Short mmCIF file of C-alpha atoms and ligand atoms in Angstrom, two decimals:
data_model
loop_
_atom_site.label_atom_id
_atom_site.label_comp_id
_atom_site.label_asym_id
_atom_site.label_seq_id
_atom_site.Cartn_x
_atom_site.Cartn_y
_atom_site.Cartn_z
CA MET A 1 -18.54 10.47 34.55
CA ASN A 2 -17.98 6.79 34.14
CA PHE A 3 -20.15 4.37 31.96
CA ILE A 4 -20.96 0.99 31.15
CA PHE A 5 -22.66 0.19 28.23
CA LEU A 6 -24.49 -3.36 28.70
CA GLY A 7 -26.41 -5.23 26.67
CA PRO A 8 -26.68 -7.92 23.81
CA PRO A 9 -24.26 -7.51 20.74
CA GLY A 10 -26.46 -5.47 18.14
CA ALA A 11 -27.72 -3.66 20.80
CA GLY A 12 -26.31 -0.16 19.73
CA LYS A 13 -24.11 0.13 22.44
CA GLY A 14 -20.87 0.98 20.20
CA THR A 15 -22.89 3.36 17.77
CA LEU A 16 -23.99 5.23 20.81
CA ALA A 17 -20.84 5.15 22.77
CA ALA A 18 -19.06 6.75 19.50
CA GLN A 19 -21.67 9.71 19.48
CA VAL A 20 -21.19 10.36 23.30
CA ALA A 21 -17.90 9.82 23.36
CA GLU A 22 -17.43 12.86 20.91
CA GLU A 23 -20.02 14.72 22.72
CA TYR A 24 -19.02 14.36 26.26
CA GLY A 25 -14.89 14.43 25.53
CA ILE A 26 -14.23 10.73 26.91
CA PRO A 27 -12.92 7.93 25.76
CA HIS A 28 -14.99 4.80 24.21
CA ILE A 29 -13.11 1.86 25.37
CA SER A 30 -14.37 -1.46 23.58
CA THR A 31 -12.93 -4.72 24.39
CA GLY A 32 -14.11 -5.86 21.20
CA ASP A 33 -12.30 -3.04 19.04
CA ILE A 34 -9.16 -3.69 21.00
CA PHE A 35 -8.99 -7.52 20.35
CA ARG A 36 -9.84 -7.28 16.51
CA ALA A 37 -7.21 -4.72 16.40
CA ALA A 38 -4.52 -6.99 17.86
CA ILE A 39 -6.09 -9.85 15.54
CA LYS A 40 -5.74 -7.55 12.77
CA ASN A 41 -1.59 -6.55 13.65
CA GLN A 42 -1.04 -10.24 14.78
CA THR A 43 0.19 -9.31 18.47
CA PRO A 44 0.66 -12.27 20.79
CA LEU A 45 -2.66 -11.27 22.26
CA GLY A 46 -4.34 -11.18 18.74
CA VAL A 47 -2.95 -14.84 17.60
CA LYS A 48 -4.01 -15.86 21.22
CA VAL A 49 -7.78 -14.76 21.19
CA LYS A 50 -8.45 -15.35 17.38
CA ALA A 51 -10.51 -18.43 17.20
CA ILE A 52 -12.35 -17.65 20.24
CA ILE A 53 -13.62 -14.49 18.82
CA ASP A 54 -14.19 -15.78 15.80
CA ALA A 55 -16.65 -18.84 16.83
CA GLY A 56 -18.42 -15.87 18.81
CA GLY A 57 -17.13 -17.35 22.78
CA LEU A 58 -15.47 -15.09 25.30
CA VAL A 59 -12.11 -14.62 25.79
CA SER A 60 -10.83 -15.77 29.49
CA ASP A 61 -11.69 -12.96 32.64
CA GLU A 62 -8.54 -12.93 33.58
CA ILE A 63 -7.11 -11.62 30.06
CA THR A 64 -9.78 -9.12 29.93
CA CYS A 65 -9.53 -7.80 33.15
CA GLU A 66 -5.88 -7.20 32.77
CA LEU A 67 -6.44 -4.91 29.83
CA VAL A 68 -9.45 -3.34 31.29
CA ASP A 69 -7.20 -2.33 34.31
CA GLU A 70 -4.22 -1.77 31.97
CA ARG A 71 -6.27 0.94 29.66
CA LEU A 72 -8.16 2.88 32.55
CA LYS A 73 -4.96 4.09 34.15
CA LYS A 74 -4.23 6.19 31.03
CA ASP A 75 -4.59 9.62 31.69
CA ASP A 76 -7.46 10.06 29.16
CA CYS A 77 -9.34 8.07 31.27
CA LYS A 78 -9.32 10.95 34.32
CA LYS A 79 -12.37 13.09 33.07
CA GLY A 80 -14.46 9.69 32.39
CA PHE A 81 -15.06 6.67 29.99
CA ILE A 82 -17.27 4.72 28.32
CA LEU A 83 -16.77 0.71 28.61
CA ASP A 84 -18.42 -0.99 25.69
CA GLY A 85 -18.64 -4.88 25.98
CA PHE A 86 -16.88 -4.99 29.40
CA PRO A 87 -17.70 -6.30 31.79
CA ARG A 88 -19.55 -9.25 30.06
CA THR A 89 -19.23 -11.89 33.27
CA ILE A 90 -20.00 -11.37 36.78
CA PRO A 91 -16.64 -12.10 37.68
CA GLN A 92 -15.42 -9.07 35.26
CA ALA A 93 -18.17 -7.09 36.76
CA GLU A 94 -16.80 -8.10 40.73
CA ALA A 95 -13.02 -6.80 39.30
CA LEU A 96 -14.23 -3.54 38.32
CA GLU A 97 -16.04 -2.81 41.20
CA LYS A 98 -12.40 -3.05 42.79
CA ILE A 99 -10.56 -0.62 40.50
CA CYS A 100 -13.52 1.70 39.40
CA PRO A 101 -16.74 1.40 42.05
CA ASP A 102 -17.99 4.76 40.61
CA VAL A 103 -19.80 3.78 37.65
CA GLN A 104 -23.23 4.50 36.10
CA VAL A 105 -24.53 1.18 33.93
CA VAL A 106 -26.80 1.91 30.60
CA ASN A 107 -28.77 -1.07 29.96
CA PHE A 108 -29.62 -1.24 26.38
CA GLU A 109 -33.05 -2.78 26.07
CA VAL A 110 -33.92 -4.53 22.36
CA ASN A 111 -35.43 -7.17 21.02
CA ASN A 112 -34.07 -10.48 19.54
CA ASP A 113 -35.43 -10.34 16.03
CA LEU A 114 -34.14 -6.75 15.80
CA ILE A 115 -30.61 -7.76 16.96
CA ILE A 116 -30.35 -10.35 14.58
CA ALA A 117 -31.50 -8.01 11.66
CA ARG A 118 -28.88 -5.73 12.94
CA LEU A 119 -25.89 -8.07 12.94
CA SER A 120 -26.47 -9.83 9.96
CA ASN A 121 -26.62 -6.95 8.02
CA ARG A 122 -23.86 -5.03 10.29
CA ARG A 123 -20.93 -3.77 7.69
CA VAL A 124 -17.51 -2.51 9.27
CA CYS A 125 -15.05 -0.37 7.84
CA LYS A 126 -11.61 -2.09 7.37
CA SER A 127 -9.78 1.00 8.32
CA CYS A 128 -11.45 3.61 10.95
CA GLY A 129 -13.97 0.95 12.30
CA GLN A 130 -17.05 3.10 11.50
CA ASN A 131 -20.16 0.37 11.61
CA TYR A 132 -23.15 0.54 8.85
CA ASN A 133 -25.83 -1.46 8.35
CA VAL A 134 -27.10 -2.42 4.48
CA LYS A 135 -30.60 -2.42 5.70
CA PHE A 136 -30.89 0.49 8.39
CA LEU A 137 -27.78 2.84 7.68
CA PRO A 138 -26.51 2.07 4.40
CA PRO A 139 -23.22 3.75 3.34
CA LYS A 140 -23.61 6.55 0.22
CA THR A 141 -21.59 4.21 -1.78
CA GLU A 142 -21.92 0.42 -1.52
CA GLY A 143 -18.78 -1.42 0.00
CA ILE A 144 -17.32 2.09 0.73
CA CYS A 145 -17.23 4.07 3.82
CA ASP A 146 -18.12 7.24 4.12
CA LYS A 147 -15.82 8.96 6.71
CA CYS A 148 -12.65 7.49 5.21
CA GLY A 149 -13.11 5.61 1.87
CA GLY A 150 -12.13 2.44 3.23
CA GLU A 151 -13.34 -0.78 2.52
CA LEU A 152 -16.61 -2.14 4.23
CA TYR A 153 -16.12 -6.03 5.40
CA THR A 154 -18.66 -8.42 7.41
CA ARG A 155 -17.27 -9.39 10.59
CA ASP A 156 -16.12 -13.17 10.88
CA ASP A 157 -17.97 -13.18 14.56
CA ASP A 158 -21.55 -11.68 12.38
CA LYS A 159 -21.86 -14.76 10.40
CA LEU A 160 -25.23 -16.73 11.56
CA GLU A 161 -23.59 -19.62 13.34
CA SER A 162 -21.81 -17.50 15.39
CA ILE A 163 -24.49 -14.66 15.99
CA THR A 164 -26.99 -17.45 17.31
CA HIS A 165 -23.85 -18.48 19.81
CA ARG A 166 -22.82 -14.76 21.01
CA LEU A 167 -26.77 -14.50 22.18
CA GLU A 168 -26.51 -17.47 23.75
CA VAL A 169 -23.44 -16.52 25.76
CA TYR A 170 -25.03 -13.35 26.35
CA ARG A 171 -28.13 -14.71 27.78
CA GLU A 172 -25.67 -17.17 30.06
CA GLN A 173 -23.24 -15.42 31.04
CA THR A 174 -23.91 -11.22 30.47
CA GLU A 175 -27.35 -10.84 31.68
CA PRO A 176 -27.01 -12.05 35.25
CA LEU A 177 -24.80 -8.32 35.22
CA ILE A 178 -28.13 -6.54 35.06
CA ASN A 179 -29.77 -7.76 38.15
CA PHE A 180 -25.66 -7.54 39.71
CA TYR A 181 -25.93 -3.53 38.72
CA ARG A 182 -29.58 -3.12 39.82
CA ASN A 183 -28.98 -4.65 43.23
CA ILE A 184 -26.82 -2.30 44.06
CA ASN A 185 -28.59 1.03 42.44
CA LYS A 186 -26.34 1.55 39.22
CA LEU A 187 -28.58 0.74 36.64
CA THR A 188 -30.66 2.63 34.24
CA ASP A 189 -32.67 1.09 31.33
CA ILE A 190 -32.61 2.45 27.88
CA ASP A 191 -34.84 1.70 24.86
CA SER A 192 -32.46 0.77 22.32
CA ALA A 193 -34.80 -0.63 19.10
CA ARG A 194 -35.24 2.83 17.92
CA ASP A 195 -32.93 5.07 15.99
CA SER A 196 -29.60 6.12 17.82
CA SER A 197 -30.34 9.54 17.22
CA LEU A 198 -33.34 9.43 19.21
CA VAL A 199 -31.38 6.81 21.63
CA LEU A 200 -28.79 9.67 22.22
CA VAL A 201 -31.37 12.63 23.18
CA ASP A 202 -32.75 10.05 26.06
CA PHE A 203 -29.22 9.41 27.17
CA LYS A 204 -28.39 13.45 27.18
CA LYS A 205 -31.47 13.98 29.49
CA LEU A 206 -30.54 10.73 32.02
CA PHE A 207 -27.05 12.15 32.05
CA PRO A 208 -26.35 15.77 31.64
CA ALA A 209 -22.63 16.55 30.22
CA LYS A 210 -20.64 18.26 33.03
P1 LIG B 307 -17.89 -7.04 20.52
O1 LIG B 307 -17.14 -5.94 19.59
O2 LIG B 307 -18.09 -6.03 21.94
O3 LIG B 307 -18.87 -7.68 19.71
O4 LIG B 307 -16.78 -8.07 21.11
C1 LIG B 307 -16.49 -9.60 19.83
C2 LIG B 307 -15.57 -10.23 20.40
O5 LIG B 307 -14.80 -10.13 21.22
C3 LIG B 307 -16.97 -10.82 21.60
O6 LIG B 307 -17.59 -11.79 21.16
C4 LIG B 307 -15.85 -11.85 22.63
O7 LIG B 307 -15.37 -12.89 22.02
C5 LIG B 307 -14.90 -10.74 22.76
N1 LIG B 307 -15.02 -9.95 23.84
C6 LIG B 307 -15.05 -8.49 24.23
N2 LIG B 307 -15.08 -8.20 25.06
C7 LIG B 307 -15.15 -9.42 26.09
C8 LIG B 307 -15.25 -9.46 27.03
N3 LIG B 307 -15.59 -8.31 28.04
N4 LIG B 307 -15.24 -10.52 27.87
C9 LIG B 307 -14.67 -11.82 27.24
N5 LIG B 307 -14.93 -11.43 25.70
C10 LIG B 307 -14.66 -10.65 25.20
#
C-alpha cells in the first residue's frame, strides 16, 4: 500500500507515519527529514536548501521530485511506502502521478490554533529525530529523548515567524492538492485534531494492513 500523508505542518503526519511504518512494515519517507539530514551533514544539497528551509519556504520542485524519484526506486518501497510532506505543490503531485499513480491520499484535518500550539511547543531529538511536545507529549526528563537519551531541540522553522510563513505557503501551494486528489477519487479525510493513538485506530479501520 502506497500512502501520501497530506496536511499542514503540525497536523500530526510525522507522528502517525512513524506508527504506521512500524505496524505495516513499510518505510516512512519524510522529505523534510531527508533535507534536515542533508543540512546536518553539510552535503551540497544541505548547503543549497538550508536558508530556504529555515525561513519556512519551499525547496524547488525539481530538486524535491528528483530526490523522491530516487528514493522510491529503492527496494524497501516494493511493499509500499508512506510519503510525509510530499507532494506539496501541484507540479509535484503531477510528477508523482507519472512515477506512481497507485496511491491513497490521507488528508489530515486540524484547525489553525491547534497547529500553532503543536508547532511552537514541538521539540525534536537531535540524534534519532523523535518528536515531542512540551505541552501535549512531554519527554519523561526535560530536554532528553525517552528513546535514545539524545538532546532535544527546537527546529529553526518552528520559530513563530517561520510557522506563520509555512502556514501561508501551505494554504497557497499545498491546499489545492486536496481538490486535485479528491477529483481523482484518491482522497480520504481523517480528523487529526485528536490524540495520535485515536487517529491510528481510525487509520487501521480505513486501511487494514494486508
Ligand atoms: P517538514 O518536515 O515536512 O515540515 O519539512 C520541512 C521543510 O522542508 C519545509 O518547510 C520545506 O522547506 C522543505 N520541504 C519538505 N518537503 C518539501 C517538498 N515536498 N517540497 C518543497 N519543500 C519541502
